[in-house]
XYZ file of C-alpha atoms in Angstrom:
555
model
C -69.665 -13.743 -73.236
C -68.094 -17.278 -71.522
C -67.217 -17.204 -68.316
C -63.422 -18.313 -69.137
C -63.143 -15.571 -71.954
C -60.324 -13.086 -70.911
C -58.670 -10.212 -73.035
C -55.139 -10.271 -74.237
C -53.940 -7.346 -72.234
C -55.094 -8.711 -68.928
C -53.964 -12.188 -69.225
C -50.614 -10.444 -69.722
C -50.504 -8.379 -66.613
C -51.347 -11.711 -65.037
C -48.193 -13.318 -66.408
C -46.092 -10.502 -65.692
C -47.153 -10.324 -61.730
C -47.373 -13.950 -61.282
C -43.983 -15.176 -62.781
C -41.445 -12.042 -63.725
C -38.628 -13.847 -63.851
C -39.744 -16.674 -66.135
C -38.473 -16.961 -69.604
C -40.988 -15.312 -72.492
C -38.799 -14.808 -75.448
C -35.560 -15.976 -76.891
C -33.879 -13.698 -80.004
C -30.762 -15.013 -81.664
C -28.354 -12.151 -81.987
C -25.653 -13.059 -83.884
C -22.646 -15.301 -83.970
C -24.826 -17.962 -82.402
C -25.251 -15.733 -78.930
C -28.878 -15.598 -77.937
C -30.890 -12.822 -75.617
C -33.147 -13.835 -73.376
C -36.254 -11.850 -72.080
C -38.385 -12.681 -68.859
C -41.793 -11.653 -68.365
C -40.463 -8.712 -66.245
C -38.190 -7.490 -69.225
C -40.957 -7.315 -71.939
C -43.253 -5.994 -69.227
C -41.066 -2.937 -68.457
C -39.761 -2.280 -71.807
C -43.412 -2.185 -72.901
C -44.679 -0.101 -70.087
C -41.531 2.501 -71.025
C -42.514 2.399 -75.063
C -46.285 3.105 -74.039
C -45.357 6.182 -71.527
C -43.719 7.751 -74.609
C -46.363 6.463 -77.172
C -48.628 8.567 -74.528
C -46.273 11.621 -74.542
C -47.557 12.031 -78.532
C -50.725 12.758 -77.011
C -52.149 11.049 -80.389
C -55.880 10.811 -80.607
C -56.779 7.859 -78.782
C -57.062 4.770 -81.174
C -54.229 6.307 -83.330
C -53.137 3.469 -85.710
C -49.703 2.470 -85.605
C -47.342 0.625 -88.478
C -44.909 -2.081 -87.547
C -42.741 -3.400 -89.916
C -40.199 -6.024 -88.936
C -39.603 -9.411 -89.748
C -40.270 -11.626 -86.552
C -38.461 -10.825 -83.166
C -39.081 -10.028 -79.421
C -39.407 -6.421 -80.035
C -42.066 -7.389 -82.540
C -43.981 -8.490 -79.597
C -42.878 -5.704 -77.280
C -44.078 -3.104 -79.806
C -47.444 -4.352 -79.774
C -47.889 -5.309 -76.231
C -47.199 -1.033 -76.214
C -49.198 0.268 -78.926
C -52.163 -1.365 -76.754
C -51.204 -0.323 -73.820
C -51.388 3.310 -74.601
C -54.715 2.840 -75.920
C -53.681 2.373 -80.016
C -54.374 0.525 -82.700
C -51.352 -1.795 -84.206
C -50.951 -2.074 -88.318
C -48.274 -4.955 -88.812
C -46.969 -5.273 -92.627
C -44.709 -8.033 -94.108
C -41.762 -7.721 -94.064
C -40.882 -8.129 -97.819
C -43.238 -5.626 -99.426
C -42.332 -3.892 -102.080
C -41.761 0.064 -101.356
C -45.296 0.591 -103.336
C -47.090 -2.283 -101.448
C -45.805 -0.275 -98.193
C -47.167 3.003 -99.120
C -50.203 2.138 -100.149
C -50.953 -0.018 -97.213
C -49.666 3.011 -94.780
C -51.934 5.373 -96.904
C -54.780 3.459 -96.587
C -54.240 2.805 -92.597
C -53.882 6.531 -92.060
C -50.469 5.705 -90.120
C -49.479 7.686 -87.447
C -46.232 6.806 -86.644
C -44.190 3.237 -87.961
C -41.893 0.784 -85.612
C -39.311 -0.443 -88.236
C -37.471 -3.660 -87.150
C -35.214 -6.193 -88.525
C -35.553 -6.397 -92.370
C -33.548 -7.591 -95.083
C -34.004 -4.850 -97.523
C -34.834 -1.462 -95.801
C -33.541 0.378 -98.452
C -35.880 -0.795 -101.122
C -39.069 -0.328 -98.625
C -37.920 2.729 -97.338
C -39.251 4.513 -100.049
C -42.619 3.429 -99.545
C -42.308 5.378 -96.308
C -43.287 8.897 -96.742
C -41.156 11.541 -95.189
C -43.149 13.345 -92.473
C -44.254 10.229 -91.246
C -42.123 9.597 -87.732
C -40.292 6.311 -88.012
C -39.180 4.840 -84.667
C -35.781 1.926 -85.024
C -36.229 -1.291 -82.864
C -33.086 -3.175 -81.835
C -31.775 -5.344 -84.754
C -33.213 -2.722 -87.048
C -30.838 -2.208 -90.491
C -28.921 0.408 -90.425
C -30.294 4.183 -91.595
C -31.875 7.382 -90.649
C -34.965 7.469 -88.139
C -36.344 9.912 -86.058
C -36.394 7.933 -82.960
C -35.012 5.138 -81.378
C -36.436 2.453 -79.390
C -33.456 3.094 -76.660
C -35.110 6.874 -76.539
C -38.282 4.952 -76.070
C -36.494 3.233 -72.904
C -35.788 6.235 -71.640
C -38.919 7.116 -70.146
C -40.477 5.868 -66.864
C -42.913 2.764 -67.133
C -46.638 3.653 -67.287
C -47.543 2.325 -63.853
C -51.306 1.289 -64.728
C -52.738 -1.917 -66.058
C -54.527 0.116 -69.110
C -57.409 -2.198 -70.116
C -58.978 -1.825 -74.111
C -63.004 -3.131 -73.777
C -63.949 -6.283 -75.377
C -65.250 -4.044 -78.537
C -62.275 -1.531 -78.881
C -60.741 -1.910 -81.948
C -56.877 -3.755 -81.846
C -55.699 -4.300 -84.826
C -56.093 -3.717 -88.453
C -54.457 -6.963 -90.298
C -54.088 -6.146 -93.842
C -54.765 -9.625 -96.365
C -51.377 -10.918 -97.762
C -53.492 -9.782 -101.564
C -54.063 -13.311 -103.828
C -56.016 -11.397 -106.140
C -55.723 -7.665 -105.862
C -54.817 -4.912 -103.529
C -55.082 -6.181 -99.852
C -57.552 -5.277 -97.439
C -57.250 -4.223 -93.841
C -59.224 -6.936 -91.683
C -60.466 -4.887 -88.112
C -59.835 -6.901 -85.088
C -61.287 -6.362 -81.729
C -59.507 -7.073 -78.722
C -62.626 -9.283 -77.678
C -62.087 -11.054 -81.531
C -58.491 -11.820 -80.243
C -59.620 -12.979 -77.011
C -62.280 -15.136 -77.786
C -60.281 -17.271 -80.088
C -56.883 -17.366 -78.431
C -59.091 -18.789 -74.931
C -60.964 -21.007 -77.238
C -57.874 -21.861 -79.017
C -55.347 -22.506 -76.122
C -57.735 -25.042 -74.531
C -57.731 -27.534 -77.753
C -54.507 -28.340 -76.805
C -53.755 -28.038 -72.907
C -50.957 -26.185 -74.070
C -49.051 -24.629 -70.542
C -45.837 -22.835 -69.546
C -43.475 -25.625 -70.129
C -44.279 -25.937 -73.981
C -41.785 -24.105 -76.572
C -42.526 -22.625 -79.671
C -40.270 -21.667 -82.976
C -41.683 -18.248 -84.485
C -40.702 -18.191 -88.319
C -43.763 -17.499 -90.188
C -44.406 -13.573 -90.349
C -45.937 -12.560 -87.789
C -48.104 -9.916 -89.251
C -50.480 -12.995 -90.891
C -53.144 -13.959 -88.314
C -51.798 -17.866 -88.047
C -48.353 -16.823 -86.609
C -50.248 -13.840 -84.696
C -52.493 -15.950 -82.878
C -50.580 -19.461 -82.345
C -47.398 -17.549 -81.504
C -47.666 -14.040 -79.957
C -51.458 -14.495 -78.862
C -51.251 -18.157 -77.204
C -47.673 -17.269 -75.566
C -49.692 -15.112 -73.335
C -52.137 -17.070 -72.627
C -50.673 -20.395 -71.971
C -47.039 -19.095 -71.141
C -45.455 -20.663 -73.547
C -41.409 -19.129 -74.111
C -41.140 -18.352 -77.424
C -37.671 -18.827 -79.789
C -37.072 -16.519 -83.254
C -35.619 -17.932 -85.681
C -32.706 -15.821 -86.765
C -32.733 -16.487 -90.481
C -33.248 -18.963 -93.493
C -29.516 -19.902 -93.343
C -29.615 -20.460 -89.884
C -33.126 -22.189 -89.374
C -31.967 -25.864 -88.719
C -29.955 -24.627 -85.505
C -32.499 -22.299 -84.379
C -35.381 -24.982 -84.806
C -32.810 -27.596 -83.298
C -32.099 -24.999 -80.148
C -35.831 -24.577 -79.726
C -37.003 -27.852 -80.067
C -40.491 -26.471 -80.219
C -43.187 -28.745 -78.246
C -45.959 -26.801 -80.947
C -44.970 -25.722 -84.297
C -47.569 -24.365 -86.601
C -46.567 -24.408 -90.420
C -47.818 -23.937 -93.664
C -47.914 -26.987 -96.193
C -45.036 -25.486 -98.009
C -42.837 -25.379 -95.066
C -43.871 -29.386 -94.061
C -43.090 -30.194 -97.481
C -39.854 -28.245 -97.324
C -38.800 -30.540 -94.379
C -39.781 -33.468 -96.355
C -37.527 -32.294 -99.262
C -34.520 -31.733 -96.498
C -34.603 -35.599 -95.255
C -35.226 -36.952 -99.202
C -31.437 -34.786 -99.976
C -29.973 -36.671 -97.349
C -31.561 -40.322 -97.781
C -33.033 -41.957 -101.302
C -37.282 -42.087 -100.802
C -37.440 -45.323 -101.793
C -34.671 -46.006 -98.959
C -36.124 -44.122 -96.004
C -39.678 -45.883 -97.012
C -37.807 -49.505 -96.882
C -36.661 -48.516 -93.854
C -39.465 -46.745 -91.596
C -41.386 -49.945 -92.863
C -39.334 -52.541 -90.892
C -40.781 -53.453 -87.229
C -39.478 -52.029 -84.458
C -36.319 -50.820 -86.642
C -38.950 -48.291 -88.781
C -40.006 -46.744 -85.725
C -36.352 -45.815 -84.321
C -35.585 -44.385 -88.022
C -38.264 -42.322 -87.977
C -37.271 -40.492 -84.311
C -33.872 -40.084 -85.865
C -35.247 -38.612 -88.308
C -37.521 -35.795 -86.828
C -34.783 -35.758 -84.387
C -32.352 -34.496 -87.035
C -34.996 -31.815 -88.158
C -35.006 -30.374 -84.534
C -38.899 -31.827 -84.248
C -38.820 -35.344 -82.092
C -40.055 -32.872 -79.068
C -43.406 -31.894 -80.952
C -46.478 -32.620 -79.323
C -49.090 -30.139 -81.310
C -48.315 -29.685 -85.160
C -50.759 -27.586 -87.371
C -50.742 -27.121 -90.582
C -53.296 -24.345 -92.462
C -53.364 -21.515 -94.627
C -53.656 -23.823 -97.361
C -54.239 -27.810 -98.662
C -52.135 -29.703 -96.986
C -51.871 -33.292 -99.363
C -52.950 -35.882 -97.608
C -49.480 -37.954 -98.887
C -47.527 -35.466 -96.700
C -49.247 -36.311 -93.155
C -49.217 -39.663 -93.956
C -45.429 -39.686 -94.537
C -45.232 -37.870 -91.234
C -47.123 -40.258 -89.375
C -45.373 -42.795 -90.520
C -42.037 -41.261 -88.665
C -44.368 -40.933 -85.766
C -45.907 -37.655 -85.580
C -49.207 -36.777 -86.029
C -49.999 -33.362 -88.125
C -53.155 -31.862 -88.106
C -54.560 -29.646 -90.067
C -56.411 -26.408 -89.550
C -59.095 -23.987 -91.233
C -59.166 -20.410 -90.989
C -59.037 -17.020 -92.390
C -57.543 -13.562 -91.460
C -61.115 -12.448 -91.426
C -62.367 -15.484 -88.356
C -58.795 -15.184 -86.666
C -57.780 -18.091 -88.086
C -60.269 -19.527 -85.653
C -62.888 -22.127 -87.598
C -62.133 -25.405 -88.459
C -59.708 -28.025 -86.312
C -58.215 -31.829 -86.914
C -58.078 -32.967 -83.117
C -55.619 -35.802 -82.337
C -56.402 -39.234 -83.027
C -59.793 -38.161 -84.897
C -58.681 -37.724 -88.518
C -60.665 -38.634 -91.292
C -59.105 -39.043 -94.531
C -59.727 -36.148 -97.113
C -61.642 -33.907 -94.372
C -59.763 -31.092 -92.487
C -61.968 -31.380 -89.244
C -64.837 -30.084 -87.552
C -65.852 -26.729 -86.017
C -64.300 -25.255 -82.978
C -65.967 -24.736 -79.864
C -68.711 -22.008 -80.068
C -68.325 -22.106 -84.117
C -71.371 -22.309 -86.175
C -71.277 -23.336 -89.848
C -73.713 -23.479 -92.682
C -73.336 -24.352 -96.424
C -75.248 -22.177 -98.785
C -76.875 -23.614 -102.073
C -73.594 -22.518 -104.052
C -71.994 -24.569 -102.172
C -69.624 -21.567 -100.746
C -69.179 -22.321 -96.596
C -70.385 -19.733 -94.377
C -69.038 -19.332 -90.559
C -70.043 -17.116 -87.739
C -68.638 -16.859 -84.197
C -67.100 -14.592 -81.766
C -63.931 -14.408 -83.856
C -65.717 -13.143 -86.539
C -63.881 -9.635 -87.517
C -65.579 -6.418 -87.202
C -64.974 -5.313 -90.764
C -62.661 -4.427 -93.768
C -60.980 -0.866 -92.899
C -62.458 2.058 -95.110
C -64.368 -0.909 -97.189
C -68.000 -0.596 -96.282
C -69.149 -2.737 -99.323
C -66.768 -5.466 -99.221
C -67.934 -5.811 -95.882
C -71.493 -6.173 -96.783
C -70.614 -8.540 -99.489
C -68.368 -10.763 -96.772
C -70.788 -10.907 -93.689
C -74.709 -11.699 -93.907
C -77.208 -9.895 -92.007
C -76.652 -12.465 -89.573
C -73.741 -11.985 -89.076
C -72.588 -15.195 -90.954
C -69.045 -14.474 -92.941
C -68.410 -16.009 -96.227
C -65.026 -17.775 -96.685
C -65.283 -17.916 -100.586
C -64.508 -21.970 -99.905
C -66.855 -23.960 -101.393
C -67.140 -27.378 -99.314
C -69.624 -30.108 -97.796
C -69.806 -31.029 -94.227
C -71.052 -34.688 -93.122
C -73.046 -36.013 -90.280
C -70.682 -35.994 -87.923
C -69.363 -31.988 -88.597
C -66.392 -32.621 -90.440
C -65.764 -30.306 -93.224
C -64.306 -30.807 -96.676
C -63.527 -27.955 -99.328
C -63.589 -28.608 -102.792
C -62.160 -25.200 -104.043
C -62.170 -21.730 -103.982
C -64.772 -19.433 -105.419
C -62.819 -17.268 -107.239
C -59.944 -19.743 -108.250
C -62.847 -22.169 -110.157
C -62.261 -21.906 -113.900
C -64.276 -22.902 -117.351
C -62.982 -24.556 -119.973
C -63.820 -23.778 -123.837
C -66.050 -26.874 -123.476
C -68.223 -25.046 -120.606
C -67.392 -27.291 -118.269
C -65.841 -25.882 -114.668
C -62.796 -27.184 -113.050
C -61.840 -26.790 -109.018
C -57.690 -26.662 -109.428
C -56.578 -27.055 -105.750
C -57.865 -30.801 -105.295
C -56.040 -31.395 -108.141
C -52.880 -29.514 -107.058
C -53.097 -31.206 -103.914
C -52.294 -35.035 -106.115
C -49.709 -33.539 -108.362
C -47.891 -32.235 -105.054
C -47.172 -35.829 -103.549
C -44.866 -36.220 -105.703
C -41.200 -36.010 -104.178
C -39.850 -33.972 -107.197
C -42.383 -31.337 -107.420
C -42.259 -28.565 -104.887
C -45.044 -26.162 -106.457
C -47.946 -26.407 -109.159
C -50.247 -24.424 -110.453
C -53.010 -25.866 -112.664
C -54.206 -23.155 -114.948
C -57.545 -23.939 -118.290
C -59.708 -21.039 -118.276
C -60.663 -20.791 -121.647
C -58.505 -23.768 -123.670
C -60.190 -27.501 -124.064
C -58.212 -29.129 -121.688
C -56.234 -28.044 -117.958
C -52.411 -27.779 -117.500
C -50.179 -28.542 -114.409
C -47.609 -25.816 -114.028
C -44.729 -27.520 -112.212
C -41.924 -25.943 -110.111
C -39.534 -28.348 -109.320
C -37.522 -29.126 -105.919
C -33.991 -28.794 -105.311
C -33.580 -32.400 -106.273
C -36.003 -32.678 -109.028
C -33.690 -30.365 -110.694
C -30.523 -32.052 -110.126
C -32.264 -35.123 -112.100
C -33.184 -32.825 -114.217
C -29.657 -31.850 -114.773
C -27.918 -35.246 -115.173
C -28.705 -38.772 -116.158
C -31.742 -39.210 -113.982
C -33.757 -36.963 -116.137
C -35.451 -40.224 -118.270
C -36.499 -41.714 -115.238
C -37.593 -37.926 -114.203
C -39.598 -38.010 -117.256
C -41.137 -41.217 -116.911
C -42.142 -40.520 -113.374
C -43.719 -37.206 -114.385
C -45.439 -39.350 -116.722
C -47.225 -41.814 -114.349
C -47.827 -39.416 -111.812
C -50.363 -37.473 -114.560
C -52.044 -41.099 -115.739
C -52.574 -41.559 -112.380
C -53.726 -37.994 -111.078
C -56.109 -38.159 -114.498
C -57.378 -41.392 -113.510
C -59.059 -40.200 -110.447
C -60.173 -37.526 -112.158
C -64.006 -36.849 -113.742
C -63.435 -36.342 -117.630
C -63.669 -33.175 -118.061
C -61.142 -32.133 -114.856
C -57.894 -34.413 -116.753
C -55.167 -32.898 -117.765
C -53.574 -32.476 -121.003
C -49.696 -31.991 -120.312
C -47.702 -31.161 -116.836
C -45.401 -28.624 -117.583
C -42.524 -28.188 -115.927
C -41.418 -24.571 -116.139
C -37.918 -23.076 -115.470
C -38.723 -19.979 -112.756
C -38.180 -20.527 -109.473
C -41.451 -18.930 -107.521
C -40.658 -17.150 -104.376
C -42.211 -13.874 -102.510
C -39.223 -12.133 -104.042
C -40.282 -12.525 -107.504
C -43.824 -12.087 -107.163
C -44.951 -15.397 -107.676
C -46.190 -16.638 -103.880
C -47.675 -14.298 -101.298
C -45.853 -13.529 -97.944
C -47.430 -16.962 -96.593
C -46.188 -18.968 -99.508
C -49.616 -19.379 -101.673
C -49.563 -19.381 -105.250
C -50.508 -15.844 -106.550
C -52.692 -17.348 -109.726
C -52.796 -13.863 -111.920
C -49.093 -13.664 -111.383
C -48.601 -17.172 -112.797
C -51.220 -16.915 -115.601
C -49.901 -13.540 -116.894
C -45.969 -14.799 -116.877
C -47.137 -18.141 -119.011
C -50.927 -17.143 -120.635
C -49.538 -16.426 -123.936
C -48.071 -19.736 -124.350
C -51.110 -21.946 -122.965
C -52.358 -22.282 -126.213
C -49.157 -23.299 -127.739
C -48.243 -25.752 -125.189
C -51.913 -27.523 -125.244
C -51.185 -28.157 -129.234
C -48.556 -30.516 -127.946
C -48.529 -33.720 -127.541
C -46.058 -34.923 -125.192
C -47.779 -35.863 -121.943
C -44.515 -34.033 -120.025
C -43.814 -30.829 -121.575
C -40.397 -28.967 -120.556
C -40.456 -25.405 -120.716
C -37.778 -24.288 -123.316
């Protein structure tokens, strides 16, 4: 083990002792008023929750649910579930009530935090009635057995309780692409060696600021938010919700921001409603005048403080970070899974390579089998699936190696490139197997497209499914839709031009559903769920490839 590898529980006991009154967390309350936490606060409130947590006299290494959507007691929770020597099962936030009993099933749940949600009532009845539901503060409003001010009630646990490197921490279950998800077992030593691995890419340090949006019970927000927080002492701002998100990012002003291409994209989408493309491009392109347009404009989005900006959890098109870097900031992608804790594959500044997401992180060992599928092993490496003996067998090797289902290459100088996923490759009726996120990722430059799908298993030819953005459907709406058209048009002679002949398209069609996590159409992180969008639109594939328009509009 390194010599500078620490766990997560005594690197908080550090903070606590060393700085008590320093800011840790920032929650938004309501009607703009704010509360904010010091190290002391979240220290004692998590000392109290673990006394009582104790009081259960649970079997030690009791697993315990948390359901909220992000906030400080989010954090608090789990600081106290490991300090009294449990095991902590976060689930998103926006499951549906079946999603949330099977996943509490299958954890063997002891007892479940509930936090702040938007639609308790729906997921409530996914929560079985013996099982003991504790209320955090900004929880909705119903019926629980306890409270977290009963919690507060008790004494602090005055010990410094500290899990071994091997004990079991968490059980993370997948967000479920393809199937039911599985519960991915982290050790606290899993945690630790990639948050002190992690935190050191970046000299991140207790004067940095971070904006915590993306759910924090997937690994990227787990580890770059709650995880590196503690390590680096970083104070932390929740956002309070979608409608207030510009002020909330704007109050942070976040120094490191971690987001998902979706969310990049999203910001891009914001500026383009407020100022024509073809404008802003004139514009950033003019000396010295481009570079003062393009502070304004990450000032506007609350971002002209960033110094560290990741992107992962899926392609990020390599359009979007240039358009970035043109307004002057510099976003880098990342390469991980819930299985590695996130922990694999890093962009470091100033050493991108066009098309390639990075190389290895420190003490990260990667191999490329004959299929092509990319292999990684390294102290991040989780201990298992949760009640899944053979899935685990069939995800790590012998030695110890676990298989990301990416297929990629790697280069001379370690940089890695995927080319698709596994499972997602299809074959056409002319035999011939097509990769559909590379060609996702040049449909999605386009300004007017916000999602796409490319579906052809089975017919002669692939489709582009296209969602498209706010404004792509106001041209759709009024006299811009020729140009629209025309646009759509060019963009799939131009995508099929770089294209092998048996990968082109036949039609992009642009379909009329909006797809969102409440529908069932992207996972809690915002991927594509491909099933979901083959079975809503399979039975017209065939129909739709008879066609001949190059632009199809879905009637």
């Amino acid at each position: 083990m390194p010599a500078a590898f620490r766990l997560p529980l005594q690197v908080f006991y550090e903070r606590e002792a060393r700085h008590p009154r320093q800011r840790f967390l920032v929650q938004p309350i309501g009607g703009g008023q704010v509360e904010t936490l010091t190290w002391a606060d979240v220290g004692h409130q998590a000392r109290c929750a673990a006394h009582w947590l104790r009081a259960r006299e649970l079997p030690q290494g009791s697993h315990i649910a948390l359901i909220s959507k992000n906030c400080a007691h989010w954090i608090i929770a789990d600081l106290a579930i490991w300090m009294a020597g449990h095991v902590s099962v976060p689930l998103y936030p926006n499951l549906t009530a079946d999603s949330v009993a099977q996943v509490l099933e299958h954890s063997e749940a002891a007892l479940v935090f509930i936090g702040k949600l938007d639609d308790w009532p729906g997921m409530s009845k996914g929560v079985r009635a013996d099982l003991p539901t504790i209320s955090l503060p900004l929880c909705p409003g119903g019926e629980f057995d306890f409270s977290w001010a009963d919690l507060q009630r008790s004494s602090p646990i005055q010990d410094d309780p500290t899990p071994g490197a091997d004990q079991l921490a968490t059980i993370i279950y997948t967000s479920g692409t393809t199937g039911l998800p599985k519960g991915v077992m982290h050790s606290f030593g899993n945690l630790g060696f990639a948050t002190t691995h992690g935190t050191q890419l970046f000299g991140l340090n207790e004067s940095d600021r971070l904006l915590s949006y993306l759910p924090l019970c997937h690994v990227a927000e787990r580890m770059f938010v709650e995880l590196a927080s503690i390590y680096t002492g970083q104070t932390v701002f929740f956002a309070e919700s979608l409608d207030t998100f510009l002020t909330d990012l704007q109050r942070a002003r976040p120094t490191a921001l971690f987001g998902v291409p979706r969310i990049w994209s999203r910001f891009q989408m914001g500026v383009y409603s407020r100022i024509p493309a073809k404008r802003l491009d004139f514009l950033l392109g003019l000396p010295i005048i481009g570079k003062r347009v393009g502070h304004k404009v990450l000032a506007g989005l609350g971002l002209d403080a960033l110094r560290v900006a990741l992107s992962g959890a899926a392609p990020v098109p390599q359009a979007l970070l240039h358009w970035y870097k043109r307004l002057g900031l510099e976003v880098l992608e990342v390469y991980g899974m819930t299985e590695s804790c996130g922990y694999s594959h890093i962009c470091l500044p100033g050493q991108n390579k066009l098309g390639w997401i990075g190389k290895p992180c420190p003490e990260v060992e990667v191999r490329i089998e004959d299929s092509g599928e990319v292999l990684v092993r390294s102290g991040a490496t989780m201990l298992g699936y949760f009640k899944e003996p053979q899935k685990t067998a069939e995800t790590i090797t012998e030695d110890g190696f676990l298989r990301t289902g990416d297929k990629g290459e790697q280069d001379a100088e370690g940089y890695l490139r995927l080319t698709g996923r596994l499972k997602e490759i299809f074959k056409t009726s002319k035999g011939k197997y097509v990769a559909p996120a590379p060609i996702e990722n040049r449909l999605a430059v386009h300004s007017r497209i916000e999602q796409v799908c490319v579906v052809g298993d089975g017919l002669s030819a692939p489709l582009g499914l296209c969602v498209l953005s706010a404004v792509g459907l106001q041209d759709a709406a009024s006299a811009a839709r020729n140009a629209l058209q025309s646009s759509l048009e060019s963009l799939l002679e131009e995508v099929n031009g770089a294209l092998d002949k048996h990968e082109r398209m036949r039609q992009l069609v642009v379909v009329k559903d909006s797809w969102a996590v409440e529908n069932g159409f992207l996972t809690p992180t915002l991927k594509i769920k491909r099933n979901v969008i083959e079975a809503a639109y399979g039975a017209r594939f065939e129909e739709w490839s008879a066609r001949s328009e190059a632009v199809l509009w879905q009637d």
